[in-house]
mmCIF file of C-alpha atoms in Angstrom:
data_model
loop_
_atom_site.group_PDB
_atom_site.id
_atom_site.type_symbol
_atom_site.label_atom_id
_atom_site.label_comp_id
_atom_site.label_asym_id
_atom_site.label_seq_id
_atom_site.Cartn_x
_atom_site.Cartn_y
_atom_site.Cartn_z
ATOM 1 C CA MET A 82 -101.685 -71.462 -168.968
ATOM 2 C CA GLU A 83 -101.604 -75.073 -167.181
ATOM 3 C CA ARG A 84 -104.662 -77.549 -168.390
ATOM 4 C CA SER A 85 -105.986 -79.516 -165.626
ATOM 5 C CA GLY A 86 -108.018 -82.870 -166.419
ATOM 6 C CA VAL A 87 -107.062 -86.116 -167.696
ATOM 7 C CA ILE A 88 -106.023 -86.815 -171.468
ATOM 8 C CA ASN A 89 -106.898 -90.500 -172.938
ATOM 9 C CA ILE A 90 -103.799 -91.187 -174.785
ATOM 10 C CA TYR A 91 -103.215 -94.217 -177.180
ATOM 11 C CA LYS A 92 -99.998 -95.306 -176.610
ATOM 12 C CA GLU A 93 -98.080 -96.689 -179.455
ATOM 13 C CA ALA A 94 -95.590 -99.586 -179.319
ATOM 14 C CA GLY A 95 -91.925 -98.368 -178.511
ATOM 15 C CA TYR A 96 -93.160 -95.994 -176.054
ATOM 16 C CA THR A 97 -92.390 -96.357 -172.315
ATOM 17 C CA SER A 98 -95.465 -94.474 -170.353
ATOM 18 C CA HIS A 99 -92.462 -92.117 -169.083
ATOM 19 C CA ASP A 100 -91.544 -91.166 -172.893
ATOM 20 C CA VAL A 101 -95.652 -90.225 -173.252
ATOM 21 C CA VAL A 102 -95.118 -88.124 -170.732
ATOM 22 C CA ALA A 103 -92.219 -86.460 -171.464
ATOM 23 C CA LYS A 104 -93.393 -86.023 -174.961
ATOM 24 C CA LEU A 105 -96.694 -84.197 -173.697
ATOM 25 C CA ARG A 106 -94.612 -81.911 -171.426
ATOM 26 C CA GLY A 107 -93.376 -80.676 -174.781
ATOM 27 C CA ILE A 108 -96.296 -80.770 -176.627
ATOM 28 C CA LEU A 109 -98.513 -78.893 -173.771
ATOM 29 C CA LYS A 110 -95.671 -76.737 -172.615
ATOM 30 C CA GLN A 111 -96.363 -77.542 -168.844
ATOM 31 C CA LYS A 112 -94.632 -79.796 -166.511
ATOM 32 C CA LYS A 113 -97.152 -80.745 -164.225
ATOM 33 C CA ILE A 114 -98.245 -84.387 -165.805
ATOM 34 C CA GLY A 115 -98.307 -88.064 -164.906
ATOM 35 C CA HIS A 116 -99.307 -91.213 -166.115
ATOM 36 C CA THR A 117 -101.748 -93.908 -164.337
ATOM 37 C CA GLY A 118 -100.065 -96.930 -164.789
ATOM 38 C CA THR A 119 -97.107 -98.393 -166.692
ATOM 39 C CA LEU A 120 -97.554 -100.178 -169.869
ATOM 40 C CA ASP A 121 -94.898 -102.200 -171.153
ATOM 41 C CA PRO A 122 -92.848 -100.868 -174.050
ATOM 42 C CA GLN A 123 -94.468 -102.804 -176.740
ATOM 43 C CA ALA A 124 -97.794 -102.947 -175.354
ATOM 44 C CA GLN A 125 -100.523 -100.363 -176.687
ATOM 45 C CA GLY A 126 -103.356 -98.992 -175.803
ATOM 46 C CA VAL A 127 -105.378 -96.807 -173.391
ATOM 47 C CA LEU A 128 -102.890 -94.508 -170.990
ATOM 48 C CA PRO A 129 -104.669 -91.886 -168.925
ATOM 49 C CA VAL A 130 -102.416 -89.073 -168.494
ATOM 50 C CA CYS A 131 -103.151 -86.383 -165.739
ATOM 51 C CA LEU A 132 -102.739 -82.866 -165.987
ATOM 52 C CA GLY A 133 -102.096 -80.194 -163.529
ATOM 53 C CA LYS A 134 -104.735 -80.263 -160.928
ATOM 54 C CA GLY A 135 -105.437 -83.939 -162.466
ATOM 55 C CA THR A 136 -102.447 -85.122 -161.345
ATOM 56 C CA LYS A 137 -104.270 -86.114 -157.857
ATOM 57 C CA LEU A 138 -105.961 -88.446 -159.486
ATOM 58 C CA CYS A 139 -103.507 -90.480 -160.800
ATOM 59 C CA ASP A 140 -103.290 -93.023 -158.073
ATOM 60 C CA LEU A 141 -107.210 -93.102 -157.620
ATOM 61 C CA LEU A 142 -107.193 -94.215 -161.845
ATOM 62 C CA ALA A 143 -104.447 -96.802 -161.395
ATOM 63 C CA ASP A 144 -106.730 -98.482 -158.845
ATOM 64 C CA HIS A 145 -109.657 -98.967 -160.875
ATOM 65 C CA ASP A 146 -110.057 -102.264 -163.082
ATOM 66 C CA LYS A 147 -108.620 -102.624 -166.404
ATOM 67 C CA GLU A 148 -109.112 -104.404 -169.733
ATOM 68 C CA TYR A 149 -107.025 -105.940 -172.097
ATOM 69 C CA GLU A 150 -106.480 -108.097 -175.122
ATOM 70 C CA ALA A 151 -103.629 -110.204 -175.489
ATOM 71 C CA VAL A 152 -102.059 -112.749 -177.965
ATOM 72 C CA LEU A 153 -100.891 -115.854 -175.914
ATOM 73 C CA ARG A 154 -97.829 -117.957 -177.485
ATOM 74 C CA LEU A 155 -97.813 -121.446 -176.303
ATOM 75 C CA GLY A 156 -94.790 -123.839 -176.536
ATOM 76 C CA ILE A 157 -92.451 -120.919 -175.731
ATOM 77 C CA THR A 158 -91.319 -119.786 -172.223
ATOM 78 C CA THR A 159 -89.035 -116.513 -171.906
ATOM 79 C CA ASP A 160 -86.986 -115.087 -169.296
ATOM 80 C CA THR A 161 -89.353 -111.928 -169.543
ATOM 81 C CA GLN A 162 -92.604 -113.837 -170.173
ATOM 82 C CA ASP A 163 -92.996 -111.789 -173.458
ATOM 83 C CA MET A 164 -91.626 -112.454 -176.830
ATOM 84 C CA GLU A 165 -88.870 -109.355 -175.898
ATOM 85 C CA GLY A 166 -87.240 -111.776 -173.597
ATOM 86 C CA ASN A 167 -84.764 -114.582 -174.074
ATOM 87 C CA VAL A 168 -86.029 -118.047 -174.742
ATOM 88 C CA LEU A 169 -85.837 -120.267 -171.831
ATOM 89 C CA GLN A 170 -87.487 -123.484 -173.343
ATOM 90 C CA GLU A 171 -89.229 -124.462 -176.342
ATOM 91 C CA SER A 172 -91.972 -127.458 -176.644
ATOM 92 C CA SER A 173 -94.127 -128.887 -178.851
ATOM 93 C CA VAL A 174 -97.730 -127.959 -178.331
ATOM 94 C CA GLN A 175 -99.788 -131.289 -177.959
ATOM 95 C CA VAL A 176 -102.799 -130.076 -176.324
ATOM 96 C CA SER A 177 -106.471 -129.893 -177.802
ATOM 97 C CA GLU A 178 -108.237 -126.509 -178.466
ATOM 98 C CA LYS A 179 -110.798 -127.596 -175.858
ATOM 99 C CA GLU A 180 -108.256 -128.182 -173.268
ATOM 100 C CA VAL A 181 -106.746 -124.796 -173.910
ATOM 101 C CA ARG A 182 -109.857 -123.222 -173.663
ATOM 102 C CA THR A 183 -110.856 -124.891 -170.128
ATOM 103 C CA CYS A 184 -107.383 -123.977 -168.881
ATOM 104 C CA ILE A 185 -107.699 -120.559 -169.839
ATOM 105 C CA LEU A 186 -111.260 -120.154 -168.267
ATOM 106 C CA SER A 187 -110.043 -121.589 -165.092
ATOM 107 C CA PHE A 188 -108.001 -118.544 -164.339
ATOM 108 C CA GLN A 189 -111.439 -116.519 -163.954
ATOM 109 C CA GLY A 190 -111.815 -115.306 -160.350
ATOM 110 C CA GLU A 191 -109.813 -114.693 -157.441
ATOM 111 C CA GLN A 192 -106.268 -115.727 -158.087
ATOM 112 C CA MET A 193 -102.798 -115.333 -156.386
ATOM 113 C CA GLN A 194 -100.064 -114.210 -158.849
ATOM 114 C CA VAL A 195 -96.454 -113.977 -158.322
ATOM 115 C CA PRO A 196 -95.140 -110.734 -159.739
ATOM 116 C CA PRO A 197 -92.597 -111.412 -162.674
ATOM 117 C CA MET A 198 -88.952 -110.541 -162.474
ATOM 118 C CA TYR A 199 -89.242 -107.821 -165.132
ATOM 119 C CA SER A 200 -91.716 -105.669 -163.558
ATOM 120 C CA ALA A 201 -91.140 -101.939 -161.628
ATOM 121 C CA LEU A 202 -91.918 -103.820 -158.403
ATOM 122 C CA LYS A 203 -89.469 -102.344 -155.781
ATOM 123 C CA VAL A 204 -87.638 -105.036 -153.321
ATOM 124 C CA ASN A 205 -85.522 -103.089 -150.803
ATOM 125 C CA GLY A 206 -85.647 -100.030 -152.821
ATOM 126 C CA LYS A 207 -84.360 -101.606 -156.071
ATOM 127 C CA LYS A 208 -86.962 -101.992 -158.864
ATOM 128 C CA LEU A 209 -87.229 -105.922 -159.988
ATOM 129 C CA TYR A 210 -86.281 -105.193 -163.620
ATOM 130 C CA GLU A 211 -83.090 -103.980 -162.506
ATOM 131 C CA LEU A 212 -82.410 -106.667 -160.518
ATOM 132 C CA ALA A 213 -83.471 -108.879 -163.078
ATOM 133 C CA ARG A 214 -80.449 -107.243 -165.729
ATOM 134 C CA GLU A 215 -77.911 -108.234 -163.306
ATOM 135 C CA GLY A 216 -79.093 -111.541 -163.579
ATOM 136 C CA LYS A 217 -80.721 -111.950 -160.084
ATOM 137 C CA VAL A 218 -83.662 -113.437 -159.059
ATOM 138 C CA VAL A 219 -85.092 -112.615 -155.960
ATOM 139 C CA GLU A 220 -88.149 -114.323 -153.670
ATOM 140 C CA ARG A 221 -91.480 -112.540 -155.061
ATOM 141 C CA LYS A 222 -94.668 -113.356 -152.882
ATOM 142 C CA ALA A 223 -97.643 -114.142 -154.390
ATOM 143 C CA ARG A 224 -100.510 -111.268 -154.692
ATOM 144 C CA PRO A 225 -104.200 -111.864 -154.650
ATOM 145 C CA VAL A 226 -105.639 -110.674 -158.098
ATOM 146 C CA THR A 227 -109.333 -111.136 -159.690
ATOM 147 C CA PHE A 228 -109.802 -111.799 -163.544
ATOM 148 C CA HIS A 229 -113.355 -110.799 -163.269
ATOM 149 C CA LYS A 230 -114.015 -112.249 -167.194
ATOM 150 C CA ILE A 231 -111.663 -114.053 -169.552
ATOM 151 C CA GLU A 232 -112.833 -114.453 -173.185
ATOM 152 C CA VAL A 233 -111.096 -116.776 -175.762
ATOM 153 C CA LEU A 234 -111.477 -114.115 -178.873
ATOM 154 C CA TRP A 235 -109.996 -116.611 -181.487
ATOM 155 C CA MET A 236 -107.621 -119.420 -181.447
ATOM 156 C CA GLU A 237 -105.298 -121.060 -183.932
ATOM 157 C CA LEU A 238 -102.894 -122.820 -182.031
ATOM 158 C CA PRO A 239 -100.172 -122.535 -181.019
ATOM 159 C CA LYS A 240 -101.888 -118.818 -180.865
ATOM 160 C CA VAL A 241 -104.790 -117.607 -178.799
ATOM 161 C CA LYS A 242 -106.260 -114.226 -178.508
ATOM 162 C CA ILE A 243 -108.091 -113.429 -175.246
ATOM 163 C CA ARG A 244 -109.541 -110.642 -173.718
ATOM 164 C CA VAL A 245 -109.592 -110.130 -169.700
ATOM 165 C CA GLN A 246 -111.061 -107.788 -167.486
ATOM 166 C CA CYS A 247 -108.868 -107.698 -164.181
ATOM 167 C CA SER A 248 -108.240 -105.918 -161.125
ATOM 168 C CA LYS A 249 -105.562 -103.302 -160.591
ATOM 169 C CA GLY A 250 -101.962 -104.838 -159.977
ATOM 170 C CA THR A 251 -102.229 -107.949 -162.711
ATOM 171 C CA TYR A 252 -99.535 -108.760 -164.532
ATOM 172 C CA ILE A 253 -101.152 -110.219 -168.439
ATOM 173 C CA ARG A 254 -97.578 -111.651 -168.921
ATOM 174 C CA THR A 255 -97.639 -114.102 -166.140
ATOM 175 C CA LEU A 256 -101.142 -114.886 -167.088
ATOM 176 C CA CYS A 257 -99.988 -116.026 -170.042
ATOM 177 C CA ASN A 258 -96.800 -117.915 -168.502
ATOM 178 C CA ASP A 259 -99.203 -119.198 -166.130
ATOM 179 C CA ILE A 260 -101.729 -120.874 -168.427
ATOM 180 C CA GLY A 261 -98.819 -122.202 -170.606
ATOM 181 C CA GLU A 262 -97.473 -123.858 -167.397
ATOM 182 C CA LYS A 263 -100.473 -125.393 -166.478
ATOM 183 C CA LEU A 264 -101.088 -126.685 -169.780
ATOM 184 C CA GLY A 265 -97.653 -128.158 -169.663
ATOM 185 C CA CYS A 266 -96.125 -126.758 -172.682
ATOM 186 C CA GLY A 267 -95.109 -123.310 -171.448
ATOM 187 C CA GLY A 268 -96.595 -120.097 -172.926
ATOM 188 C CA CYS A 269 -95.851 -116.238 -173.099
ATOM 189 C CA MET A 270 -97.570 -112.712 -174.018
ATOM 190 C CA GLU A 271 -96.678 -112.021 -177.948
ATOM 191 C CA GLU A 272 -99.231 -108.975 -178.063
ATOM 192 C CA LEU A 273 -100.744 -106.688 -175.489
ATOM 193 C CA LEU A 274 -103.162 -104.291 -176.037
ATOM 194 C CA ARG A 275 -105.441 -102.362 -173.217
ATOM 195 C CA THR A 276 -108.608 -101.516 -174.331
ATOM 196 C CA ARG A 277 -110.099 -100.044 -171.097
ATOM 197 C CA VAL A 278 -108.968 -98.249 -167.768
ATOM 198 C CA GLU A 279 -112.215 -97.135 -165.691
ATOM 199 C CA ARG A 280 -113.992 -95.334 -168.443
ATOM 200 C CA PHE A 281 -111.277 -94.428 -170.770
ATOM 201 C CA ALA A 282 -111.857 -96.761 -173.870
ATOM 202 C CA LEU A 283 -109.699 -97.419 -176.593
ATOM 203 C CA GLU A 284 -112.267 -96.107 -179.178
ATOM 204 C CA ASP A 285 -111.542 -92.469 -177.498
ATOM 205 C CA ALA A 286 -107.952 -92.933 -177.140
ATOM 206 C CA VAL A 287 -106.012 -90.119 -178.986
ATOM 207 C CA LYS A 288 -102.253 -90.381 -180.258
ATOM 208 C CA LEU A 289 -99.323 -88.483 -179.899
ATOM 209 C CA ASP A 290 -99.080 -86.789 -183.298
ATOM 210 C CA GLU A 291 -102.936 -86.101 -182.982
ATOM 211 C CA VAL A 292 -102.154 -83.856 -179.636
ATOM 212 C CA GLN A 293 -99.921 -82.170 -181.375
ATOM 213 C CA LYS A 294 -101.917 -80.966 -184.496
ATOM 214 C CA ALA A 295 -105.124 -79.960 -181.731
ATOM 215 C CA MET A 296 -102.476 -77.946 -180.220
ATOM 216 C CA GLU A 297 -101.397 -76.094 -183.259
ATOM 217 C CA GLU A 298 -105.097 -75.757 -184.207
ATOM 218 C CA GLY A 299 -106.071 -74.470 -180.753
ATOM 219 C CA THR A 300 -108.678 -77.413 -180.204
ATOM 220 C CA VAL A 301 -106.661 -79.044 -177.654
ATOM 221 C CA ASP A 302 -108.782 -78.515 -174.795
ATOM 222 C CA SER A 303 -111.371 -80.332 -176.420
ATOM 223 C CA LEU A 304 -109.373 -83.720 -175.788
ATOM 224 C CA ILE A 305 -109.325 -82.876 -171.899
ATOM 225 C CA PHE A 306 -111.654 -85.048 -169.678
ATOM 226 C CA PRO A 307 -112.447 -82.205 -166.877
ATOM 227 C CA VAL A 308 -111.312 -83.153 -163.198
ATOM 228 C CA ASP A 309 -114.899 -83.143 -161.764
ATOM 229 C CA ARG A 310 -116.392 -85.377 -164.260
ATOM 230 C CA ILE A 311 -114.365 -88.562 -162.916
ATOM 231 C CA PHE A 312 -116.753 -88.003 -159.678
ATOM 232 C CA ASP A 313 -120.344 -87.665 -161.990
ATOM 233 C CA GLN A 314 -121.797 -90.789 -159.907
ATOM 234 C CA TYR A 315 -121.648 -88.464 -157.166
ATOM 235 C CA PRO A 316 -124.338 -85.980 -156.003
ATOM 236 C CA THR A 317 -123.133 -81.806 -155.936
ATOM 237 C CA ALA A 318 -123.476 -78.874 -153.571
ATOM 238 C CA LYS A 319 -122.557 -75.456 -153.814
ATOM 239 C CA THR A 320 -121.370 -73.397 -151.602
ATOM 240 C CA THR A 321 -122.606 -69.535 -150.522
ATOM 241 C CA THR A 322 -120.020 -66.664 -151.004
ATOM 242 C CA GLN A 323 -119.552 -66.970 -147.303
ATOM 243 C CA GLY A 324 -118.824 -70.498 -147.648
ATOM 244 C CA ASP A 325 -116.089 -69.890 -150.418
ATOM 245 C CA LEU A 326 -113.343 -68.803 -147.883
ATOM 246 C CA LEU A 327 -113.503 -71.845 -145.881
ATOM 247 C CA VAL A 328 -113.874 -74.282 -148.849
ATOM 248 C CA HIS A 329 -111.053 -72.764 -150.157
ATOM 249 C CA ASN A 330 -108.698 -73.300 -147.868
ATOM 250 C CA GLY A 331 -109.756 -76.885 -147.543
ATOM 251 C CA ASN A 332 -112.238 -76.594 -144.182
ATOM 252 C CA ARG A 333 -115.276 -78.790 -143.739
ATOM 253 C CA LEU A 334 -118.598 -77.332 -144.697
ATOM 254 C CA PHE A 335 -121.682 -77.107 -142.535
ATOM 255 C CA SER A 336 -125.356 -77.073 -144.001
ATOM 256 C CA GLU A 337 -125.661 -73.219 -143.924
ATOM 257 C CA LEU A 338 -122.602 -72.316 -145.577
ATOM 258 C CA LEU A 339 -124.439 -74.237 -148.738
ATOM 259 C CA GLN A 340 -126.640 -72.886 -151.135
ATOM 260 C CA GLU A 341 -127.257 -76.825 -152.857
ATOM 261 C CA GLU A 342 -126.598 -79.858 -151.021
ATOM 262 C CA PRO A 343 -127.184 -83.105 -151.558
ATOM 263 C CA GLU A 344 -130.478 -84.647 -150.487
ATOM 264 C CA ALA A 345 -128.620 -87.903 -149.220
ATOM 265 C CA GLU A 346 -127.960 -88.624 -145.377
ATOM 266 C CA SER A 347 -124.098 -89.721 -146.195
ATOM 267 C CA GLY A 348 -121.904 -90.365 -149.054
ATOM 268 C CA TYR A 349 -119.363 -88.336 -151.487
ATOM 269 C CA VAL A 350 -120.253 -85.452 -152.797
ATOM 270 C CA ARG A 351 -118.978 -83.192 -155.500
ATOM 271 C CA VAL A 352 -118.240 -79.554 -153.843
ATOM 272 C CA TYR A 353 -118.464 -76.441 -156.099
ATOM 273 C CA ASP A 354 -117.924 -73.112 -154.907
ATOM 274 C CA SER A 355 -120.310 -70.023 -155.656
ATOM 275 C CA GLU A 356 -118.537 -69.344 -159.083
ATOM 276 C CA ASP A 357 -119.116 -72.560 -159.748
ATOM 277 C CA THR A 358 -115.149 -73.872 -159.568
ATOM 278 C CA PHE A 359 -114.914 -77.276 -158.519
ATOM 279 C CA ILE A 360 -113.326 -77.520 -154.952
ATOM 280 C CA GLY A 361 -113.283 -81.247 -154.586
ATOM 281 C CA LEU A 362 -114.545 -84.429 -153.302
ATOM 282 C CA PHE A 363 -116.156 -84.416 -149.921
ATOM 283 C CA GLU A 364 -117.830 -86.959 -147.605
ATOM 284 C CA LYS A 365 -121.307 -85.923 -146.099
ATOM 285 C CA LYS A 366 -121.480 -86.866 -142.328
ATOM 286 C CA THR A 367 -124.505 -85.807 -140.349
ATOM 287 C CA ASP A 368 -124.558 -81.992 -140.720
ATOM 288 C CA GLN A 369 -120.960 -81.227 -142.389
ATOM 289 C CA LEU A 370 -119.325 -81.892 -145.639
ATOM 290 C CA VAL A 371 -115.704 -83.273 -144.863
ATOM 291 C CA PRO A 372 -112.782 -82.746 -147.174
ATOM 292 C CA VAL A 373 -111.857 -86.275 -148.994
ATOM 293 C CA LYS A 374 -109.940 -85.347 -152.049
ATOM 294 C CA MET A 375 -108.971 -81.489 -153.042
ATOM 295 C CA PHE A 376 -108.546 -80.071 -156.113
ATOM 296 C CA TYR A 377 -108.500 -76.139 -155.659
ATOM 297 C CA ARG A 378 -105.506 -74.338 -156.016
ATOM 298 C CA LYS A 379 -105.836 -70.735 -155.973
ATOM 299 C CA GLU A 380 -104.368 -69.243 -158.857
ATOM 300 C CA ASN A 381 -101.608 -66.132 -158.714
#
């Protein structure tokens, strides 16, 4: 049986995001599984994993804002911008706690960030980390990112723990590097914990061995977040039996084929067929609903 939805995995240190997917394929006995954004092997925390029809959500969830807690280690610069890399420079930390706090908070808001060489971004079809391992450094264009909020949780120089709420495509390693550079003593990331992706929070995340246990006990479905609930901020519509055939084939819907429809004149709508099966996300335009993202698949 193929399961569909999202499971909030707590990725432990030592696993790559691909490792998690591979292990879940073995545990759940299904192939169609995908993750929603890479976490470095030594990083821990929230990794929403999409199952079955839910794999269509991967890009959508990857685009959402995220929250992290990180330990910044001042006085050390490495080639990977974290403590896993080769040390390029060590410096004494001669800055005050006040200077460090002021510098860190200055990164709040919109920033231009240069992606690190040790990242999965591609240049001319090759991943940057592959080029870095060959000893090559290529020019990377700075990209706009947003740090919605940065908090200093504790400070025991040369270490500082921060909480960061940021936009997609943000590298916390690079933030740590940039803070150290601005302070003039260098810096890198010592620890990273992802605490939230969209609605998926750390306190609700489950480890792989917990999924394995739930599978053995027959309770694994209780860990899976249904696909339609990702869109629960939108109103619902329900088709008539005559509308089922059209909607099952991904066609647009007119009002006369709906037994329930939202009052709003425009906007996104969750559409269900007459049997209450979730079909997908549609957009209401005047007198019709137009498909945006379909999740219905006819069972053989």
